[in-house]
CSV table of C-alpha atoms and ligand atoms in Angstrom, one decimal:
chain,number,residue,atom,x,y,z
A,1,UNK,CA,128.3,81.3,73.0
A,2,UNK,CA,127.3,80.0,76.4
A,3,UNK,CA,129.7,78.9,79.1
A,4,UNK,CA,129.7,75.1,79.4
A,5,UNK,CA,129.7,74.1,83.1
A,6,UNK,CA,131.8,71.0,82.1
A,7,UNK,CA,134.7,73.5,81.6
A,8,UNK,CA,134.5,74.0,85.4
A,9,UNK,CA,134.4,70.3,86.1
A,10,UNK,CA,137.6,69.9,84.0
A,11,UNK,CA,139.5,72.9,85.4
A,12,UNK,CA,143.0,72.0,86.7
A,13,UNK,CA,143.8,75.4,88.3
A,14,UNK,CA,140.8,77.6,89.1
A,15,UNK,CA,141.3,81.2,90.1
A,16,UNK,CA,138.4,82.8,91.8
A,17,UNK,CA,138.7,86.6,91.9
A,18,UNK,CA,136.1,88.4,94.0
A,19,UNK,CA,134.9,91.9,94.7
A,20,UNK,CA,132.3,93.6,96.8
A,21,UNK,CA,129.4,92.0,94.9
A,22,UNK,CA,130.2,88.6,96.4
A,23,UNK,CA,129.3,90.0,99.9
A,24,UNK,CA,126.3,92.0,98.7
A,25,UNK,CA,123.8,89.2,99.6
A,26,UNK,CA,125.3,89.1,103.1
A,27,UNK,CA,124.0,92.7,103.5
A,28,UNK,CA,127.4,94.4,103.0
A,29,UNK,CA,127.0,97.4,100.7
A,30,UNK,CA,129.2,97.3,97.7
A,31,UNK,CA,131.9,100.0,97.4
A,32,UNK,CA,130.2,101.9,94.6
A,33,UNK,CA,126.6,101.5,95.9
A,34,UNK,CA,125.0,104.7,97.0
A,35,UNK,CA,125.6,104.9,100.7
A,36,UNK,CA,122.5,105.1,102.9
A,37,UNK,CA,121.6,106.6,106.3
A,38,UNK,CA,124.3,108.3,108.2
A,39,UNK,CA,126.7,108.0,105.3
A,40,UNK,CA,124.6,109.0,102.4
A,41,UNK,CA,126.3,112.4,101.9
A,42,UNK,CA,129.8,110.9,101.7
A,43,UNK,CA,131.7,109.6,98.7
A,44,UNK,CA,133.6,106.3,99.6
A,45,UNK,CA,136.3,107.1,97.0
A,46,UNK,CA,137.0,110.3,98.9
A,47,UNK,CA,137.0,108.6,102.4
A,48,UNK,CA,139.3,105.8,101.3
A,49,UNK,CA,142.5,107.9,101.1
A,50,UNK,CA,145.4,108.7,103.5
A,51,UNK,CA,144.6,112.4,102.9
A,52,UNK,CA,141.0,112.0,104.2
A,53,UNK,CA,142.4,110.3,107.3
A,54,UNK,CA,144.9,113.1,107.8
A,55,UNK,CA,142.3,115.7,107.5
A,56,UNK,CA,139.5,114.1,109.6
A,57,UNK,CA,140.7,110.9,111.3
A,58,UNK,CA,137.5,110.6,113.4
A,59,UNK,CA,135.3,110.8,110.3
A,60,UNK,CA,137.2,108.1,108.5
A,61,UNK,CA,137.7,105.9,111.5
A,62,UNK,CA,133.9,106.2,112.3
A,63,UNK,CA,133.1,105.1,108.8
A,64,UNK,CA,135.3,102.0,109.0
A,65,UNK,CA,134.1,101.1,112.4
A,66,UNK,CA,130.5,101.3,111.1
A,67,UNK,CA,131.5,99.0,108.3
A,68,UNK,CA,133.4,96.6,110.6
A,69,UNK,CA,130.2,96.4,112.7
A,70,UNK,CA,128.2,95.5,109.6
A,71,UNK,CA,130.7,92.7,108.8
A,72,UNK,CA,130.6,91.4,112.4
A,73,UNK,CA,126.8,91.2,112.1
A,74,UNK,CA,126.9,89.5,108.7
A,75,UNK,CA,127.0,85.9,107.7
A,76,UNK,CA,128.6,84.3,104.6
A,77,UNK,CA,126.1,83.8,101.8
A,78,UNK,CA,125.7,80.9,99.3
A,79,UNK,CA,128.3,82.5,97.0
A,80,UNK,CA,131.0,82.4,99.7
A,81,UNK,CA,129.9,78.8,100.6
A,82,UNK,CA,130.0,77.7,96.9
A,83,UNK,CA,133.5,79.0,96.5
A,84,UNK,CA,134.7,77.1,99.6
A,85,UNK,CA,133.0,74.0,98.2
A,86,UNK,CA,134.7,74.5,94.8
A,87,UNK,CA,138.1,74.2,96.5
A,88,UNK,CA,137.2,70.6,97.5
A,89,UNK,CA,136.1,69.8,93.9
A,90,UNK,CA,138.9,71.0,91.7
A,91,UNK,CA,142.6,69.9,91.8
A,92,UNK,CA,143.8,73.5,92.6
A,93,UNK,CA,142.0,76.7,93.6
A,94,UNK,CA,143.5,80.1,94.3
A,95,UNK,CA,141.1,82.6,95.9
A,96,UNK,CA,142.0,86.3,95.4
A,97,UNK,CA,139.7,88.9,96.9
A,98,UNK,CA,139.6,92.7,96.8
A,99,UNK,CA,137.3,92.6,99.8
A,100,UNK,CA,138.2,93.8,103.3
A,101,UNK,CA,135.7,91.6,105.1
A,102,UNK,CA,136.4,88.0,106.4
A,103,UNK,CA,133.4,86.3,105.0
A,104,UNK,CA,135.4,84.0,102.7
A,105,UNK,CA,137.3,82.7,105.7
A,106,UNK,CA,134.2,82.3,107.7
A,107,UNK,CA,132.7,80.3,104.9
A,108,UNK,CA,135.6,77.8,105.1
A,109,UNK,CA,138.0,79.1,102.5
A,110,UNK,CA,141.7,79.1,103.5
A,111,UNK,CA,144.7,80.9,102.2
A,112,UNK,CA,142.7,83.8,100.9
A,113,UNK,CA,144.8,86.5,99.1
A,114,UNK,CA,143.5,89.8,100.3
A,115,UNK,CA,144.7,92.4,97.9
A,116,UNK,CA,143.1,95.4,99.7
A,117,UNK,CA,143.8,94.4,103.3
A,118,UNK,CA,141.3,93.8,106.0
A,119,UNK,CA,139.0,95.7,108.3
A,120,UNK,CA,140.2,93.4,111.1
A,121,UNK,CA,143.9,94.3,111.2
A,122,UNK,CA,144.1,97.9,112.3
A,123,UNK,CA,147.6,99.5,112.5
A,124,UNK,CA,149.3,102.8,113.4
A,125,UNK,CA,149.1,105.5,110.8
A,126,UNK,CA,152.4,106.9,111.9
A,127,UNK,CA,154.7,103.8,112.5
A,128,UNK,CA,152.7,101.0,110.8
A,129,UNK,CA,152.9,98.8,114.0
A,130,UNK,CA,149.8,96.5,114.2
A,131,UNK,CA,147.3,97.6,116.9
A,132,UNK,CA,147.6,95.2,119.8
A,133,UNK,CA,144.7,96.6,121.8
A,134,UNK,CA,141.2,95.3,121.8
A,135,UNK,CA,138.7,97.2,119.6
A,136,UNK,CA,135.3,97.5,121.3
A,137,UNK,CA,132.3,96.3,119.3
A,138,UNK,CA,131.3,99.7,117.9
A,139,UNK,CA,128.0,101.2,119.2
A,140,UNK,CA,127.1,102.9,116.0
A,141,UNK,CA,125.1,104.7,114.7
A,142,UNK,CA,124.3,106.1,118.1
A,143,UNK,CA,127.7,107.6,118.4
A,144,UNK,CA,127.2,109.3,115.0
A,145,UNK,CA,129.5,109.5,112.1
A,146,UNK,CA,132.7,110.5,113.9
A,147,UNK,CA,134.7,108.3,116.3
A,148,UNK,CA,138.1,109.2,117.7
A,149,UNK,CA,140.6,106.5,116.6
A,150,UNK,CA,142.6,104.7,119.4
A,151,UNK,CA,146.3,105.5,119.9
A,152,UNK,CA,149.4,103.4,119.2
A,153,UNK,CA,151.0,101.9,122.3
A,154,UNK,CA,154.4,102.4,120.7
A,155,UNK,CA,154.4,106.0,119.3
A,156,UNK,CA,150.9,107.4,120.3
A,157,UNK,CA,150.1,107.8,116.6
A,158,UNK,CA,146.5,107.4,115.5
A,159,UNK,CA,145.3,103.9,114.6
A,160,UNK,CA,143.9,103.4,111.1
A,161,UNK,CA,142.2,100.5,109.4
A,162,UNK,CA,144.4,97.9,107.9
A,163,UNK,CA,143.0,98.4,104.4
A,164,UNK,CA,144.7,99.6,101.2
A,165,UNK,CA,143.7,103.2,100.4
A,166,UNK,CA,144.0,104.9,97.0
A,167,UNK,CA,147.6,105.8,96.3
A,168,UNK,CA,148.9,103.1,98.6
A,169,UNK,CA,150.8,100.0,97.5
A,170,UNK,CA,149.1,96.6,97.6
A,171,UNK,CA,150.6,93.9,99.8
A,172,UNK,CA,153.6,92.8,97.7
A,173,UNK,CA,153.5,89.1,98.3
A,174,UNK,CA,149.7,88.8,97.8
A,175,UNK,CA,149.9,90.7,94.6
A,176,UNK,CA,152.8,88.6,93.3
A,177,UNK,CA,151.0,85.4,94.2
A,178,UNK,CA,147.8,86.6,92.5
A,179,UNK,CA,149.6,87.5,89.3
A,180,UNK,CA,151.4,84.2,89.3
A,181,UNK,CA,148.0,82.4,89.7
A,182,UNK,CA,146.6,84.5,86.8
A,183,UNK,CA,149.5,83.3,84.6
A,184,UNK,CA,149.0,79.7,85.6
A,185,UNK,CA,145.3,79.2,85.9
A,186,UNK,CA,143.2,77.6,83.1
A,187,UNK,CA,139.8,79.1,84.3
A,188,UNK,CA,139.1,82.3,86.1
A,189,UNK,CA,135.8,83.2,87.7
A,190,UNK,CA,135.5,87.0,88.3
A,191,UNK,CA,132.7,87.4,90.8
A,192,UNK,CA,131.0,90.7,91.8
A,193,UNK,CA,133.5,93.3,90.8
A,194,UNK,CA,133.2,96.4,88.7
A,195,UNK,CA,136.9,95.9,87.5
A,196,UNK,CA,137.6,99.6,88.0
A,197,UNK,CA,140.4,99.5,90.4
A,198,UNK,CA,144.1,99.0,89.5
A,199,UNK,CA,146.2,97.0,89.7
A,200,UNK,CA,143.7,94.3,90.8
A,201,UNK,CA,141.7,94.7,87.6
A,202,UNK,CA,144.6,93.4,85.6
A,203,UNK,CA,144.3,90.0,87.1
A,204,UNK,CA,141.3,88.6,85.0
A,205,UNK,CA,142.6,90.2,81.8
A,206,UNK,CA,146.1,88.8,82.4
A,207,UNK,CA,144.6,85.3,82.8
A,208,UNK,CA,142.6,85.7,79.6
A,209,UNK,CA,145.6,86.8,77.6
A,210,UNK,CA,147.5,83.8,78.9
A,211,UNK,CA,144.8,81.5,77.4
A,212,UNK,CA,142.6,80.9,80.4
A,213,UNK,CA,138.8,81.0,80.1
A,214,UNK,CA,137.3,84.0,81.9
A,215,UNK,CA,133.8,84.0,83.3
A,216,UNK,CA,132.2,87.2,84.8
A,217,UNK,CA,129.5,86.6,87.3
A,218,UNK,CA,127.5,89.8,88.0
A,219,UNK,CA,123.9,91.0,87.8
A,220,UNK,CA,125.3,93.6,85.3
A,221,UNK,CA,126.0,92.0,82.0
A,222,UNK,CA,129.6,92.2,80.8
A,223,UNK,CA,130.5,92.9,77.2
A,224,UNK,CA,132.7,90.1,76.2
A,225,UNK,CA,135.4,91.1,73.7
A,226,UNK,CA,137.4,87.9,73.3
A,227,UNK,CA,136.8,84.2,72.6
A,228,UNK,CA,137.1,82.4,75.9
A,229,UNK,CA,135.3,85.2,77.8
A,230,UNK,CA,131.8,84.7,79.1
A,231,UNK,CA,129.2,86.6,81.2
A,232,UNK,CA,126.8,84.9,83.6
A,233,UNK,CA,124.2,87.4,84.5
A,234,UNK,CA,122.7,87.3,88.0
A,235,UNK,CA,123.5,87.5,91.7
A,236,UNK,CA,126.5,85.4,92.7
A,237,UNK,CA,124.5,83.7,95.5
A,238,UNK,CA,122.4,82.1,92.8
A,239,UNK,CA,124.8,81.7,89.9
A,240,UNK,CA,127.6,80.0,91.8
A,241,UNK,CA,125.6,77.3,93.5
A,242,UNK,CA,123.8,76.6,90.2
A,243,UNK,CA,127.2,76.3,88.4
A,244,UNK,CA,128.4,73.9,91.1
A,245,UNK,CA,125.4,71.7,90.7
A,246,UNK,CA,125.7,71.7,86.9
A,247,UNK,CA,129.4,70.9,86.9
A,248,UNK,CA,129.5,68.3,89.7
A,249,UNK,CA,125.9,67.1,90.1
B,1,LIG,C1,127.1,91.8,92.4
B,1,LIG,C2,126.0,91.6,93.3
B,1,LIG,C3,125.7,90.3,93.5
B,1,LIG,C4,126.2,93.7,93.1
B,1,LIG,N1,126.4,89.3,93.0
B,1,LIG,N2,127.7,90.8,91.9
B,1,LIG,C5,145.9,103.0,86.4
B,1,LIG,C6,144.9,103.8,85.8
B,1,LIG,C7,144.1,104.7,86.5
B,1,LIG,C8,144.3,104.8,87.9
B,1,LIG,C9,145.2,104.0,88.5
B,1,LIG,C10,146.0,103.1,87.8
B,1,LIG,N3,146.8,102.5,88.6
B,1,LIG,C11,146.6,102.9,89.9
B,1,LIG,C12,145.6,103.8,89.8
B,1,LIG,C13,145.0,104.5,91.0
B,1,LIG,C14,144.0,103.7,91.8
B,1,LIG,C15,142.9,103.3,90.9
B,1,LIG,O1,142.8,102.2,90.4
B,1,LIG,N4,142.0,104.2,90.6
B,1,LIG,C16,140.8,103.9,89.7
B,1,LIG,C17,139.5,103.9,90.6
B,1,LIG,C18,140.8,105.0,88.7
B,1,LIG,N5,144.7,102.6,92.4
B,1,LIG,C19,145.3,102.7,93.5
B,1,LIG,O2,145.5,103.8,94.1
B,1,LIG,C20,146.0,101.5,94.1
B,1,LIG,N6,147.3,101.7,94.5
B,1,LIG,C21,148.3,101.9,93.6
B,1,LIG,O3,148.1,101.8,92.5
B,1,LIG,O4,149.4,102.3,94.2
B,1,LIG,C22,150.6,102.6,93.4
B,1,LIG,C23,151.8,102.5,94.4
B,1,LIG,C24,152.8,101.7,94.1
B,1,LIG,C25,153.9,101.6,94.9
B,1,LIG,C26,154.0,102.5,96.0
B,1,LIG,C27,152.9,103.3,96.3
B,1,LIG,C28,151.8,103.4,95.5
B,1,LIG,C29,145.3,101.1,95.4
B,1,LIG,C30,143.9,100.7,95.2
B,1,LIG,C31,143.2,100.4,96.6
B,1,LIG,C32,141.7,100.3,96.4
B,1,LIG,N7,141.1,100.2,97.7
B,1,LIG,C33,139.7,100.1,97.9
B,1,LIG,C34,139.3,100.6,99.2
B,1,LIG,C35,139.7,99.6,100.3
B,1,LIG,C36,139.2,100.0,101.6
B,1,LIG,C37,137.7,100.1,101.7
B,1,LIG,O5,137.0,99.2,101.3
B,1,LIG,O6,137.3,101.2,102.1
B,1,LIG,O7,139.2,98.8,97.7
B,1,LIG,S1,138.8,101.0,96.6
B,1,LIG,C38,137.4,99.9,96.5
B,1,LIG,O8,137.3,99.4,95.2
B,1,LIG,C39,137.8,98.8,97.4
B,1,LIG,C40,137.4,97.6,96.6
B,1,LIG,O9,138.1,96.4,97.0
B,1,LIG,C41,137.8,98.1,95.2
B,1,LIG,C42,137.1,97.3,94.1
B,1,LIG,O10,135.7,97.5,94.1
B,1,LIG,P1,134.8,96.3,93.7
B,1,LIG,O11,135.0,95.2,94.7
B,1,LIG,O12,134.9,96.0,92.3
B,1,LIG,O13,133.3,96.9,94.1
B,1,LIG,P2,132.3,97.8,93.3
B,1,LIG,O14,131.4,98.4,94.3
B,1,LIG,O15,133.1,98.7,92.4
B,1,LIG,O16,131.6,96.8,92.4
B,1,LIG,C43,130.7,95.9,92.9
B,1,LIG,C44,130.2,95.0,91.8
B,1,LIG,O17,129.4,94.0,92.3
B,1,LIG,C45,129.4,95.7,90.7
B,1,LIG,O18,129.8,95.3,89.4
B,1,LIG,C46,128.0,95.2,90.9
B,1,LIG,O19,127.2,95.1,89.7
B,1,LIG,C47,128.3,93.8,91.5
B,1,LIG,N8,127.2,93.2,92.3
B,1,LIG,N9,125.5,92.8,93.6
B,1,LIG,C48,127.4,89.6,92.1
B,1,LIG,N10,124.6,90.0,94.3
B,2,LIG,ZN1,152.8,103.9,116.1
């Protein structure tokens, strides 16, 4: 069965759940893409942990500063823009992202629920206080992979990125709001995510089990196992604008 775009036109509460794939067409590598250049010998899943920061803070900080630079240089793509436009077309839209970039906000989306934090809110590894200094625009890759993190003005602890690493709790309120939206929505678009990381990966399934329609948008086809589950195969920057045109003209 094919997904009928009229279903989108009729949605009362739309939940859009995004992952790294939504920013891929802005030139931001997805989390599970093979890393290139300087970082090709590193496994992201091993860098994104408190233990990695404890063992080699300069290596981990350098990686995140390189990624922050990539985001600063990037622009929202047609997928981010289509999601911002959707919010103007449906009675209610909740946007939940696993991404640590700010491209949804820069495309015009507001009240974005960031489940995995942000590259732009560094904080102290020791006392959790937000970093109140100015981060310089990183001059990478010239400085190489490693970069000493700045220090906390309160306790002199090392500053870390404000993201959620493996083994850390997700922001409680954002997760609660996301689960509530999953329980209440009638349509969920799951865009550009591998669905491997818990507890975020529960969100689309939870919506499906509550009776919502679930649509996966991804260049990799999704094996749909339930009625009400659909897979739209292709890059989000093409599929989402097309869906918007088909649903709203
Ligand atoms: C396109 C495209 C295009 C390409 N258009 N699409 C239950 C079972 C097993 C394990 C666990 C479990 N519960 C918890 C765990 C452990 C762990 C976990 O899930 N591990 C699994 C990997 C096995 N989870 C945690 O540790 C979480 N914490 C936790 O549970 O804490 C418990 C606790 C409670 C109370 C107190 C204390 C602790 C935390 C998870 C945090 C994840 N953080 C990361 C890193 C953030 C910082 C950073 O970015 O470096 O978040 S991991 C990484 O994966 C990142 C992403 O947000 C996340 C999801 O990845 P995403 O977005 O799906 O990206 P990819 O790369 O995987 O996929 C991209 C997709 O795009 C692909 O499908 C492409 O095909 C597609 N694509 N181009 C559309 N143009
Ligand atoms: Zn501190």
